[in-house]
Every structure is written in structure tokens, then in C-alpha cells.
XYZ file of C-alpha atoms in Angstrom:
704
model
C 20.757 -6.363 -13.324
C 18.699 -3.529 -14.774
C 18.863 -4.716 -18.361
C 16.770 -7.811 -17.545
C 13.567 -5.819 -17.128
C 11.513 -8.652 -18.523
C 12.050 -10.715 -15.397
C 10.414 -8.020 -13.298
C 7.226 -8.576 -15.245
C 7.188 -12.340 -14.717
C 4.608 -13.637 -12.261
C 7.059 -15.943 -10.481
C 10.664 -15.872 -9.318
C 12.842 -16.576 -12.341
C 15.897 -18.795 -12.382
C 18.107 -15.758 -12.610
C 16.594 -14.227 -9.483
C 17.016 -17.534 -7.675
C 20.722 -17.464 -8.523
C 21.002 -13.923 -7.179
C 19.280 -15.026 -3.976
C 21.440 -18.103 -3.416
C 24.642 -16.216 -4.171
C 23.764 -13.397 -1.828
C 22.866 -15.720 1.027
C 26.006 -17.777 0.564
C 28.321 -14.780 0.786
C 26.416 -12.543 3.165
C 27.693 -11.588 6.578
C 25.500 -12.412 9.536
C 25.609 -8.922 10.955
C 25.272 -5.357 9.816
C 28.251 -3.165 10.676
C 31.997 -3.545 10.500
C 34.813 -1.887 8.593
C 32.996 -1.625 5.265
C 30.213 0.454 6.763
C 32.675 2.601 8.691
C 34.568 3.345 5.477
C 31.335 4.258 3.719
C 30.432 6.634 6.538
C 33.837 8.318 6.255
C 33.393 8.623 2.514
C 29.948 10.128 2.996
C 31.240 12.623 5.552
C 34.005 13.722 3.192
C 31.540 14.153 0.332
C 29.371 16.350 2.519
C 32.340 18.493 3.557
C 33.323 19.006 -0.067
C 29.940 20.224 -1.273
C 28.357 23.615 -0.799
C 26.704 24.150 2.561
C 24.022 26.443 1.192
C 20.631 24.794 1.670
C 18.692 24.073 -1.489
C 15.327 24.674 0.183
C 14.338 27.857 1.985
C 12.765 27.695 5.445
C 9.317 28.296 3.933
C 9.806 25.567 1.340
C 11.022 23.092 3.968
C 8.001 23.754 6.166
C 5.615 23.209 3.261
C 7.352 20.020 2.136
C 7.476 18.657 5.687
C 3.756 19.240 6.177
C 3.018 17.737 2.764
C 4.847 14.519 3.635
C 3.261 14.137 7.053
C -0.221 14.776 5.693
C 0.257 12.015 3.137
C 0.240 14.313 0.100
C 3.981 13.971 -0.767
C 4.142 16.849 -3.243
C 7.250 19.045 -3.083
C 7.510 22.779 -3.647
C 10.333 24.978 -4.908
C 9.518 28.694 -5.110
C 10.712 29.144 -8.671
C 8.908 32.469 -9.070
C 10.463 33.829 -5.857
C 7.209 35.370 -4.663
C 6.718 33.351 -1.482
C 3.443 31.936 -2.785
C 2.786 28.274 -3.535
C 1.729 28.017 -7.163
C 0.580 24.698 -8.561
C 2.979 25.046 -11.504
C 5.874 24.961 -9.025
C 4.881 21.630 -7.475
C 6.479 18.298 -8.303
C 5.643 14.721 -7.309
C 1.924 15.494 -7.179
C -0.117 12.256 -6.849
C -2.099 11.406 -9.972
C -5.431 11.232 -8.159
C -4.911 14.825 -6.985
C -3.173 16.239 -10.048
C -6.037 15.190 -12.332
C -8.415 17.722 -10.758
C -7.249 21.377 -10.516
C -9.707 22.145 -7.715
C -8.592 19.085 -5.768
C -4.973 20.164 -6.169
C -5.808 23.620 -4.846
C -7.471 22.028 -1.830
C -4.435 19.807 -1.232
C -2.216 22.897 -1.273
C -4.565 24.641 1.153
C -4.559 21.645 3.517
C -0.773 21.561 3.416
C -0.534 25.271 4.186
C -2.875 24.705 7.125
C -0.555 21.878 8.171
C 2.392 24.287 8.151
C 0.552 26.504 10.630
C -0.496 23.505 12.707
C 2.970 21.951 13.012
C 4.315 24.265 15.773
C 1.287 23.429 17.939
C 1.894 19.671 17.780
C 3.364 19.518 21.251
C 2.920 17.091 24.151
C -0.355 17.702 25.942
C -1.133 17.211 29.610
C -4.076 16.031 31.660
C -5.564 19.521 31.770
C -5.825 19.526 27.990
C -7.475 16.093 28.002
C -9.946 17.229 30.669
C -10.776 20.242 28.510
C -11.521 18.020 25.500
C -13.610 15.659 27.637
C -15.596 18.615 28.919
C -16.312 19.651 25.335
C -17.444 16.116 24.521
C -19.782 16.092 27.504
C -21.322 19.417 26.482
C -21.700 18.235 22.893
C -23.363 15.008 24.047
C -25.827 16.922 26.192
C -26.656 19.299 23.351
C -27.192 16.427 20.922
C -29.356 14.606 23.448
C -31.608 17.649 23.751
C -31.680 18.380 20.026
C -30.454 15.802 17.506
C -30.014 18.363 14.742
C -27.392 17.826 12.051
C -25.430 20.753 13.429
C -25.291 19.222 16.907
C -24.503 15.816 15.446
C -21.523 17.184 13.519
C -20.321 19.107 16.551
C -20.399 15.930 18.629
C -18.585 14.040 15.878
C -15.759 16.556 15.881
C -15.366 16.615 19.652
C -15.227 12.806 19.735
C -12.695 12.887 16.904
C -10.548 15.306 18.894
C -10.858 13.144 22.003
C -9.670 10.129 20.028
C -6.439 11.973 19.263
C -5.694 12.801 22.898
C -4.656 9.202 23.569
C -1.397 9.781 21.689
C 1.358 12.351 21.912
C 3.033 13.883 18.890
C 6.622 12.683 18.487
C 8.690 14.831 16.150
C 11.610 13.033 14.532
C 14.286 14.868 12.560
C 15.997 12.286 10.354
C 19.373 13.347 8.968
C 20.127 11.481 5.743
C 22.937 13.897 4.881
C 25.345 11.787 6.963
C 25.078 9.061 4.310
C 26.844 8.818 0.946
C 24.817 10.388 -1.857
C 23.787 7.044 -3.355
C 22.031 6.076 -0.130
C 20.496 9.522 0.181
C 18.978 9.068 -3.270
C 17.569 5.698 -2.253
C 16.033 7.249 0.856
C 14.614 10.180 -1.129
C 12.924 7.899 -3.624
C 11.611 5.592 -0.926
C 10.090 8.532 0.936
C 8.579 10.392 -1.986
C 8.084 7.765 -4.712
C 7.400 4.512 -2.811
C 5.694 5.706 0.382
C 2.616 7.138 -1.423
C 1.783 3.685 -2.782
C 2.565 1.938 0.512
C 0.086 4.236 2.245
C -2.594 3.808 -0.418
C -2.338 0.022 -0.309
C -2.540 0.086 3.483
C -5.576 2.381 3.480
C -7.369 0.122 0.998
C -6.501 -2.933 3.089
C -8.059 -1.326 6.165
C -11.220 -0.624 4.180
C -11.779 -0.750 0.403
C -13.469 2.673 0.483
C -10.734 4.505 2.378
C -9.134 5.916 -0.779
C -12.484 7.421 -1.737
C -12.933 8.858 1.757
C -9.465 10.387 1.511
C -10.428 12.255 -1.651
C -13.730 13.262 -0.045
C -11.916 14.925 2.830
C -9.433 16.690 0.565
C -12.422 18.120 -1.308
C -14.025 19.285 1.940
C -10.757 20.905 2.955
C -11.051 20.654 6.754
C -7.607 19.881 8.107
C -8.715 18.290 11.392
C -10.826 15.676 9.601
C -8.174 14.917 7.008
C -5.404 14.713 9.614
C -7.423 12.256 11.701
C -7.954 9.977 8.701
C -4.260 10.098 7.875
C -3.004 9.258 11.359
C -5.721 6.677 12.064
C -5.494 4.668 8.856
C -9.126 5.387 8.016
C -12.096 7.508 9.026
C -12.949 5.475 12.147
C -11.650 6.222 15.612
C -9.062 3.866 17.086
C -9.683 4.431 20.790
C -13.060 6.101 21.276
C -15.719 3.436 20.758
C -18.664 5.503 19.562
C -20.440 5.255 16.210
C -20.413 9.043 15.966
C -16.625 9.219 16.288
C -15.454 9.640 12.713
C -13.294 11.747 10.416
C -16.031 11.742 7.785
C -19.152 13.891 8.134
C -21.291 11.195 6.478
C -20.425 8.538 9.107
C -19.667 5.739 6.603
C -19.882 2.130 7.746
C -16.975 -0.278 7.461
C -16.998 -2.865 4.697
C -17.547 -6.219 6.465
C -14.233 -8.037 6.988
C -12.525 -5.261 4.982
C -13.357 -7.160 1.800
C -10.665 -9.698 2.711
C -13.123 -12.462 3.616
C -16.789 -12.962 2.625
C -18.981 -10.433 4.396
C -20.989 -12.996 6.365
C -17.980 -14.816 7.776
C -17.358 -14.924 11.532
C -14.518 -16.115 13.756
C -16.367 -19.405 14.213
C -16.229 -19.969 10.454
C -12.483 -19.313 10.501
C -11.989 -21.767 13.365
C -13.709 -24.520 11.387
C -11.433 -23.952 8.405
C -8.368 -24.060 10.665
C -8.758 -27.824 10.793
C -6.989 -27.800 7.410
C -4.025 -25.502 8.151
C -2.206 -26.340 4.904
C -5.078 -25.104 2.781
C -3.906 -22.010 0.812
C -7.089 -20.319 2.009
C -5.480 -20.136 5.458
C -2.490 -18.177 4.137
C -2.001 -14.670 5.503
C -1.339 -13.361 2.003
C -4.629 -14.188 0.276
C -8.128 -12.766 0.147
C -10.917 -15.335 0.381
C -13.973 -15.119 -1.881
C -16.857 -17.284 -3.049
C -16.201 -19.010 -6.366
C -18.774 -19.332 -9.127
C -19.775 -22.819 -7.968
C -20.448 -21.685 -4.400
C -17.226 -22.898 -2.788
C -14.533 -20.837 -1.092
C -11.481 -19.945 -3.125
C -8.487 -17.687 -2.641
C -6.918 -14.874 -4.583
C -3.508 -13.339 -3.893
C -3.598 -10.069 -1.984
C -1.372 -8.844 -4.810
C -4.423 -9.135 -7.063
C -6.898 -7.272 -4.870
C -9.175 -5.124 -7.057
C -9.009 -2.404 -4.412
C -5.287 -1.679 -4.683
C -3.590 -3.881 -7.305
C -2.837 -0.861 -9.502
C -1.070 0.899 -6.621
C 0.867 -2.287 -5.881
C 2.083 -2.500 -9.464
C 3.260 1.100 -9.348
C 4.997 0.360 -6.067
C 6.747 -2.574 -7.719
C 7.880 -0.353 -10.582
C 9.343 2.228 -8.201
C 11.310 -0.475 -6.373
C 12.657 -1.669 -9.696
C 13.857 1.859 -10.446
C 15.906 1.899 -7.234
C 18.087 -0.884 -8.609
C 19.489 1.636 -11.105
C 21.112 3.757 -8.391
C 24.858 3.166 -8.544
C 26.850 2.901 -5.341
C 24.560 0.989 -2.982
C 25.318 -2.409 -1.540
C 24.188 -5.295 -3.745
C 22.310 -6.836 -0.816
C 19.995 -3.812 -0.903
C 19.591 -3.637 -4.677
C 18.938 -7.384 -4.832
C 16.280 -6.973 -2.157
C 14.538 -4.276 -4.196
C 14.658 -6.496 -7.282
C 13.245 -9.561 -5.558
C 10.566 -7.678 -3.652
C 9.440 -5.823 -6.789
C 8.905 -9.160 -8.482
C 7.146 -10.660 -5.456
C 4.533 -7.903 -5.517
C 3.597 -9.139 -9.003
C 3.314 -12.808 -8.027
C -0.358 -13.788 -8.286
C 0.020 -17.564 -8.060
C 1.848 -18.215 -4.807
C -0.242 -18.015 -1.598
C 2.957 -17.110 0.304
C 5.010 -15.082 -2.187
C 7.346 -13.067 0.050
C 9.780 -15.594 1.498
C 12.703 -14.905 -0.829
C 12.555 -11.169 -0.200
C 12.394 -11.754 3.541
C 15.551 -13.850 3.362
C 17.343 -11.075 1.514
C 16.144 -8.496 4.002
C 17.589 -10.531 6.864
C 20.941 -10.483 5.074
C 21.042 -6.792 4.136
C 24.468 -5.213 4.703
C 23.428 -1.699 3.824
C 23.765 1.662 5.561
C 19.986 1.794 5.259
C 17.783 -0.964 6.586
C 14.723 -1.159 4.328
C 11.731 -3.456 4.689
C 8.602 -3.065 2.586
C 5.855 -5.649 2.452
C 2.765 -7.178 4.005
C 3.949 -7.937 7.510
C 1.817 -7.587 10.635
C -1.468 -9.466 10.277
C -3.100 -8.224 13.484
C -5.019 -5.408 11.791
C -6.327 -7.522 8.921
C -9.667 -9.316 8.926
C -9.802 -11.793 11.838
C -6.195 -10.766 12.590
C -5.169 -12.978 9.692
C -4.219 -10.856 6.677
C -0.752 -9.321 6.261
C -0.859 -5.523 6.146
C 1.316 -3.229 4.043
C 4.038 -1.205 5.713
C 7.506 0.141 5.090
C 10.328 0.734 7.558
C 13.383 2.779 6.567
C 16.201 3.030 9.087
C 19.590 4.738 9.279
C 21.697 2.175 11.073
C 23.365 3.190 14.326
C 26.622 1.250 14.435
C 27.531 1.835 18.075
C 24.244 0.520 19.444
C 24.280 -2.328 16.936
C 27.655 -3.487 18.261
C 26.329 -3.432 21.834
C 23.406 -5.580 20.742
C 25.719 -8.010 19.021
C 27.702 -8.358 22.239
C 24.572 -9.442 24.091
C 23.772 -12.045 21.464
C 26.373 -14.404 22.891
C 23.821 -15.077 25.642
C 21.177 -16.407 23.248
C 22.361 -20.017 23.018
C 23.155 -20.453 26.740
C 19.698 -19.106 27.590
C 18.077 -21.432 25.058
C 20.014 -24.350 26.548
C 18.794 -23.488 30.044
C 15.197 -23.245 28.830
C 15.543 -26.655 27.202
C 16.712 -28.225 30.455
C 13.866 -26.634 32.412
C 11.119 -27.531 29.922
C 12.297 -31.108 29.470
C 12.509 -33.600 26.636
C 9.386 -32.372 24.858
C 11.013 -29.042 24.055
C 12.521 -28.638 20.570
C 15.756 -26.786 21.270
C 17.090 -24.383 18.638
C 20.698 -24.320 17.484
C 21.780 -20.685 17.215
C 25.409 -21.625 16.623
C 24.571 -22.034 12.930
C 22.694 -18.752 12.614
C 22.615 -15.744 14.907
C 19.572 -13.606 14.070
C 20.865 -10.147 13.082
C 20.163 -7.331 15.501
C 20.059 -3.817 14.067
C 19.573 -0.423 15.707
C 18.298 2.433 13.592
C 16.518 5.754 13.547
C 13.466 4.740 11.587
C 10.738 6.150 9.388
C 7.503 4.174 9.420
C 4.737 4.181 6.839
C 1.577 2.172 6.352
C 0.627 -0.192 9.160
C 3.770 0.665 11.165
C 2.769 4.325 11.287
C -0.982 4.273 11.792
C -2.041 0.709 12.466
C -2.785 1.265 16.145
C 0.630 1.083 17.830
C 3.972 2.599 16.946
C 6.427 -0.204 17.563
C 9.705 0.348 19.336
C 11.156 -2.763 17.738
C 10.372 -5.223 14.969
C 11.015 -8.948 14.686
C 10.507 -10.074 11.094
C 9.503 -12.175 9.319
C 6.729 -13.003 11.750
C 3.956 -14.478 9.613
C 3.531 -18.176 8.897
C 4.518 -20.361 7.155
C 7.975 -18.820 6.993
C 7.828 -16.539 10.021
C 7.889 -17.349 13.724
C 10.983 -19.526 13.536
C 14.573 -18.984 14.658
C 15.421 -17.407 11.277
C 14.626 -13.709 11.629
C 16.060 -10.237 12.174
C 15.417 -7.717 14.942
C 15.329 -3.994 14.211
C 15.326 -1.657 17.207
C 13.763 1.742 16.402
C 15.835 4.012 18.623
C 13.857 7.183 17.956
C 10.523 5.526 18.677
C 11.698 3.860 21.890
C 13.014 7.081 23.373
C 9.983 9.086 22.212
C 7.528 6.636 23.724
C 9.395 6.506 27.007
C 9.846 10.283 27.252
C 6.369 11.291 26.043
C 4.194 8.466 27.379
C 5.737 6.208 30.025
C 7.692 8.760 32.060
C 4.714 11.143 32.473
C 2.755 8.182 33.860
C 5.682 7.291 36.096
C 5.646 10.789 37.591
C 2.162 9.978 38.872
C 2.897 6.478 40.180
C 6.632 5.993 40.849
C 8.917 6.915 43.695
C 10.333 10.241 42.564
C 13.851 9.680 43.898
C 14.230 6.495 41.885
C 12.669 8.093 38.834
C 14.744 11.282 38.964
C 17.636 10.301 36.718
C 15.763 8.025 34.310
C 15.657 9.035 30.635
C 14.191 7.428 27.531
C 17.453 5.858 26.409
C 17.716 3.834 29.616
C 15.052 1.446 28.339
C 16.847 0.662 25.075
C 19.045 -2.108 26.438
C 15.967 -3.839 27.889
C 14.231 -3.588 24.528
C 17.241 -5.311 22.965
C 16.985 -8.208 25.395
C 13.187 -8.276 24.984
C 13.519 -8.759 21.229
C 16.180 -11.443 21.696
C 13.853 -13.258 24.099
C 11.057 -13.405 21.519
C 13.164 -15.909 19.593
C 13.592 -18.205 22.599
C 11.193 -20.680 24.123
C 8.217 -22.491 22.571
C 7.241 -21.856 18.951
C 4.959 -18.859 18.464
C 2.788 -20.582 15.869
C 2.056 -23.401 18.336
C 1.350 -20.909 21.111
C -1.165 -18.972 19.047
C -3.026 -22.096 18.007
C -3.378 -23.309 21.617
C -3.686 -20.195 23.768
C -6.002 -18.105 21.613
C -6.671 -14.599 22.926
C -4.033 -14.988 25.654
C -1.207 -15.924 23.279
C 0.050 -12.428 22.459
C -0.183 -11.165 26.042
C 1.794 -14.119 27.413
C 4.401 -13.890 24.671
C 4.986 -10.183 25.331
C 5.204 -10.823 29.067
C 7.639 -13.683 28.492
C 9.870 -11.467 26.356
C 9.850 -8.723 29.000
C 10.730 -11.062 31.858
C 13.169 -13.321 30.040
C 14.803 -10.248 28.514
C 15.443 -8.812 31.957
C 16.800 -12.176 33.107
C 19.185 -12.094 30.135
C 20.393 -8.671 31.280
C 20.960 -10.150 34.730
C 23.332 -12.644 33.135
C 24.916 -9.869 31.064
C 25.883 -7.832 34.123
C 27.318 -10.959 35.798
C 29.523 -11.512 32.757
C 30.517 -7.820 32.546
C 28.798 -7.383 29.181
C 26.890 -4.408 30.589
C 27.626 -2.174 33.566
C 25.894 -2.217 36.940
C 24.467 1.222 36.153
C 22.985 0.018 32.857
C 21.425 -2.941 34.656
C 20.026 -0.708 37.394
C 18.539 1.795 34.945
C 17.010 -0.996 32.877
C 15.385 -2.386 36.025
C 13.966 1.000 36.972
C 12.623 1.510 33.451
C 10.297 -1.491 33.712
C 7.779 0.297 35.934
C 7.174 3.139 33.435
C 6.830 0.527 30.703
C 4.345 -1.515 32.742
C 2.313 1.609 33.478
C 1.783 2.205 29.788
C 0.501 -1.355 29.494
C -1.727 -0.990 32.554
C -3.333 2.087 30.999
C -4.716 -0.077 28.180
C -6.599 -2.339 30.571
C -7.485 -6.020 30.319
C -8.960 -5.798 26.826
C -5.549 -5.284 25.231
C -2.564 -7.705 25.119
C -0.271 -4.909 26.337
C -2.531 -4.392 29.326
C -2.982 -8.072 30.142
C 0.745 -8.771 29.978
C 1.616 -5.794 32.176
C -1.002 -6.744 34.766
C 0.453 -10.246 35.033
C 4.035 -9.016 35.356
C 3.326 -6.243 37.837
C 1.356 -8.605 40.082
C 4.042 -11.318 40.033
C 6.951 -8.951 40.654
C 5.000 -7.237 43.430
C 4.430 -10.593 45.130
C 8.134 -11.407 44.735
C 9.165 -8.123 46.373
C 10.886 -6.802 43.254
C 8.318 -3.998 42.964
C 7.514 -2.459 46.343
C 5.039 0.139 47.600
C 6.556 3.097 49.445
C 5.040 4.757 52.540
C 4.084 7.664 50.269
C 1.905 5.382 48.162
C 4.287 5.197 45.218
C 6.099 2.247 43.621
C 9.755 1.465 43.029
C 12.157 -1.380 42.287
C 13.894 -2.924 45.304
C 17.375 -2.895 43.808
C 18.765 -4.687 46.876
C 16.466 -7.693 46.545
C 18.830 -10.686 46.059
C 16.090 -12.634 44.266
C 15.635 -10.172 41.389
C 17.133 -12.423 38.728
C 15.243 -15.503 39.957
C 11.947 -13.604 40.032
C 12.282 -12.608 36.390
C 13.466 -15.983 35.138
C 11.065 -18.124 37.177
C 8.044 -16.086 36.078
C 9.197 -16.289 32.470
C 9.643 -20.053 32.892
C 6.108 -20.374 34.239
C 4.839 -18.638 31.106
C 6.945 -20.853 28.845
C 5.642 -23.965 30.594
C 2.074 -22.885 29.864
C 3.110 -22.139 26.289
C 4.831 -25.495 25.896
C 1.806 -27.386 27.211
C -0.719 -25.208 25.405
C -2.537 -24.904 28.726
C -5.350 -22.475 27.935
C -7.110 -22.997 31.277
C -4.010 -22.192 33.321
C -3.362 -19.090 31.231
C -6.915 -17.857 31.756
C -6.881 -18.515 35.501
C -3.455 -16.939 36.033
C -4.387 -13.749 34.219
C -7.635 -13.507 36.183
C -5.774 -13.993 39.468
C -3.214 -11.354 38.498
C -5.938 -8.760 38.042
C -7.099 -9.431 41.593
C -3.555 -9.442 43.017
C -2.551 -5.985 41.827
C -1.931 -3.649 44.776
C -5.191 -2.099 45.960
C -3.742 1.413 45.916
C -2.575 0.962 42.342
C -6.008 -0.235 41.239
C -8.052 2.385 43.052
C -5.879 5.493 42.832
C -3.307 5.287 40.063
C -4.746 3.205 37.211
C -7.826 5.451 36.827
C -5.456 8.414 36.378
C -3.011 6.877 33.914
C -5.932 5.344 32.029
C -6.841 8.877 30.967
C -3.316 9.744 29.796
C -1.770 9.346 26.303
C -0.655 5.762 25.624
C 1.271 6.019 22.394
C 2.667 8.477 19.853
C 1.837 9.944 16.479
C 4.778 10.472 14.157
C 5.761 13.767 12.520
C 8.939 13.613 10.440
C 11.332 16.160 9.015
C 14.224 15.176 6.767
C 17.640 16.545 5.972
C 19.494 15.756 2.750
C 22.642 17.268 1.315
C 21.929 20.229 -1.019
C 23.392 18.381 -4.016
C 20.978 15.487 -3.553
C 18.000 17.797 -3.061
C 18.916 19.705 -6.206
C 19.376 16.569 -8.306
C 16.262 14.795 -7.058
C 14.062 17.861 -7.537
C 15.457 18.272 -11.042
C 14.552 14.696 -11.922
C 11.056 15.116 -10.508
C 10.566 18.321 -12.491
C 11.496 16.460 -15.667
C 8.983 13.741 -14.819
C 6.228 16.314 -14.269
C 7.051 18.053 -17.536
C 7.059 14.737 -19.367
C 3.770 13.748 -17.746
C 2.121 16.968 -18.827
């Protein structure tokens, strides 16, 4: 495989790669898990027991390296001189754009050391903290209004920047790779420290072509709070606070129109006119659109973007290097090989289909997806954005999910009967979409694109995505973090405390499983989006919530889950809805939650207590029917493409929310954190750390 390096440099998929793809798909198992993985886990555990338990990194070194990764610097430090001081000569894996300037490198070290001191303070904050920040903003606004000096302007900028960060909680994830065999640990190490830097740079440049310059600007300035905000926000602009003075950058730069992905003067109306020719390559989600020399529109592959093509080529090279690691499943090495080649394809307007197929069929201990996936944060919500997801597969949860999958086809059959002859039923007996549970590490759009997803359904971009051929990955660590740090604090304000008392983050996982399964059922997503416009995503999310809960109702009837699991899943929906309600009507999460809460309240599933709180009526005999019938109403609108009905229903739902909820509770939870920021720490076996650091030191020496 490795000896054919020339095929990596080709601009299209070669015949040899096609043979690899076909062979892999023909022999691949539908699901991750089973005896092979169990044996590999046992082997890995034995290897760990046999090696020395002395940690390769000291506590000080680990803290520095953890901060470096989370700040997007990725350099690693080993205190060779044993003096407890970070010296630039002791650093490895230093990014080229930082290493080329000694002063810049010193600043990067200083920022990282500040990050080490900051890390212990990254704890969940409460409403008192948010009120304190808001008070500072108000004072800064008043001062700037009286005197618009540069000093007051910068002070206001910083307070707005800090306010922007209060809408998320910090979730700290400790990912233990040492449980894996060494070959997989090496893959993970290289993905984290060799591939992630390029994933993040490509993503930053996709958000705005000048972001890489702004990143260097802020390293030069050396103020941690500004640099951290850029890193967690995917750019210098605020994600939540809508104020022109809210920025990470003291010069208040303006965004490049349409992120350089479409001509600067283009509007949504222009896009809508072009949509009349949906097969035009210009409408692909993997191209940038520019004016040609003769004044007509033309397309260029996003792989050839002048803003990040060099980073993409380096990313491709690093993926190719992973193929050399001996001892990993061929489904994973073949994926790296195909995807590396796809990043070099400049001719195909949709170049990633083969890699997506291989990802669906991965049988590895690590689930790895790297590519341009979610398009929602691209220009006009149309351009695929770079991200990478690395997950250590949890076999026990994965097996539970696979058990529930036997309900997919019966549910699809029922939907077909209810929607009638016009519905194109899917046949899942030929292919069951894999369902994987993992503790995940996100980078790029997954990490800082606006939301931290609890689950992923890929591929999801046309022309290949949004069909019945996909894979679901459930991010266990993100689901529990979001429930514990965001939804449950809101629930303490709004829910009946007796019902809430025993609920924990993990109780929502089984509902998330069913939610993701439900996304693959019902009318085609591509059709829905084309007909329902701005309501499409909200209705689809609501459908998945409701139909997913109906699936769990069937699961408990068939003894696939316990009564307690069903009950806890039901109770967990209110905290989840509250998070959505906090976003308001301008966000699909908010719109979908408003619709669901209103419908379930009318059906008596959600009830208001005498104390002015809300709970699930677990004794309501119509619970299952309420979930399924509301989901069916959504699917009927989706099937008919009934934009008017969607608009009217959502408007009515806003008015039908309980008065107490609207007047008392929503204003409170609207001021609470709605999502999480991610802060990772990693554990590898000492042997792997020693070997990987040695290789990086050789690379640095060779580079110098």
C-alpha cells in the first residue's frame, strides 16, 4: 500500500484505489464491534500491563502540553534540561508559521504558560457570574457613550468578548488512549498533533480568508483572553453577542463578504435563481464560485482554494503517513489512503464520496472522520466545512444501539402506511446504517462552529448524503457534558424537583440513539430543505426527537429497554427542550423545542404543577400516541412540502406555550449557558509517548 506513493499524488481516484474500495465494501461487516475488537482490547490491556508504569511526562510537562493543544498551538515540551523552565530548544512539533519567527515562538510559549494557569479556573459558571459580566458590559457601554476614546472602546470590546463566552460552559474531557493497542495509540497521537493543526487552519480560513493572519496578530499581541476567544469561536467575531464592537481583535476587522466562497456581491436571492439548475456543478457544496475571465460564473474545487490549499496538501500528506503504521485495521488505513487522495482532487465537484463509503464501513477501535462535512456555517449555508472527529469506540453502548436498530424497518413500514402511496419507502433489510458510540475529540467545525454536537449522522451533504446510506456516531462525552452542564441547570429552574432528582446526563443517551435513528426515517431531507426553507431544519430536529421517543415506546413494549430506561428518557426531554427554548425563535433548536413543548403540553404529556414547575405525566396512557402523532404531522408537512402549514404551525406553537413558562422561566434560562466549550487532556502509554516524542525530535532536528 505504502510503496505506491505516486497514486497519492494523482488528481483522481486511481484504478488501484477503486479496487481497494470495492474489496473493502464487499467484505466489510455492517457493524463495529464483535469478537475481533474484544480480542484487540484484551491484547492492548496486556501490552499496557507489561510495560513500565512510570509516566513519560511530568505533571508540569503534561499541563503545558494540554494547554498547548487546547489553545491550538500543538507544540509539545519535554524538560530535557531538567530546570523546570520551558526553553524553545526543548519544544517539538512547533507549527512552521510560529517556528519561523523567534519572537513569535516566545509569545506562543508565553500564551501557553498563561493557559496552564487559566486551566484550573475553567469551571462551570452560574447566573451570578453572568450578571457580574453583564454589569461590567453596562458600565463599559455607559463610559464609551460619554467618552468614545480608544481606551473606552477597547474596554467595551473586551467586556463584550467576555460576555460572549458566558453562553457556554467549559466541558473538560479526559480521553484515555492507553486502553488501546499501541498501533492505535500512534494513530491517535498523529491525528491529534500532526493532522489537527491543518484541520484547524483550513477551518479558520474557510470561516474567513483572513483568520490565519488574525491568529498570528493575536499571538504577537500576547493577550490570552483575545487569543482564546478566537480559538474557541472559529474567528475573531462573536458567535452570540450581536454587536460590531464584540471582537477578539483590537482593530475590529470586517468579515470578507461571503467568506470568499461566493462573489462578494452575491445574495440569497442570487443563489435561489441558480437553484433552478440543481445539477450545475456550481451548486455543489464542495466548490467555491468565482467570476471567470469572460464575466460568467465558474467553479473551483474547495481543495484548490488559494486561502488554504497548502494546508490541505500537508493534511493529505499526514494522512498518507498514517498508512505506514503497522497493526491497524485495513478499513482504517484504506480510509486514510482514499481521503488523502480526495483532498488532492481538483476536478470533481463532489470528490469525497469514496472516502465517505469507507468511513461508514470502518471496523476499527478508533472511529475517524476527517473532511468537509457540515455546510451550515459556510456561505449561504452551502459550503462544506472542515472538521475531524476521533472517537474511542464504546462497545457496550454500541451493542445496545444495535439492539434498537431492529425497530428501524418496522417504523419505516408504519410511516409508509400512514403517509400513503406517494411515500418512497426505504428497504433497511439490505443495509442497516451503522450506529457507533464513542468518547470523541472534535476539531475544526465540530469544535468551534457554533454548536458542539452530541451525535453525528454522516454523510449528510448532497448529492451523496441525506439518503438511507449513512452512519451514526454518538458522542457519549459530549452528550453527558451538555446535559450535566447546560440542560440540568436549566431544569433546576423550571422542572418539578422530585421528578428531576435522580436524573443524570447519561439518562438522555438512549433517547439520543433513537433520535439519530429517526433522522434516517421519513421523507427525504434534500426534498424537505428545498420545499420548507428556513423551517426545514427545525421540523427535522423536532421529528427526530418525537419519532425517536416513539421508537423507545416500542422498545420498552418489546423488552428491548427497561421501564426505568424509558421513564428516565421521558423525563430527560424537558431539560433538552429547555436548552432549545433558551435559543429562541431565531434558531432551529429553539423553533423545534417550542413546537414540541407546546404540542406535548396540549396533549397532557407535559403538565404544570401547582408550584409553577413542569414535569412529565408518566401515567398518561396516551404518551406513545402523542409522540408518534405529532411526528407524523411533521412528516406529512415534509412529504407535501407544505411551507404555509409549517409557518402557521410554528407561529401557533409560540402562542400556545404555557403563559407561566413564557413570562417567568424563559427569560431566566435565556440568560444561562446554552452549550459547551471543549478542553481536552489525553493519556497515552509511556512507551508510545516516548516513541512519538523521539520521532518528533528527529523531525525537528532534520528540519533545522
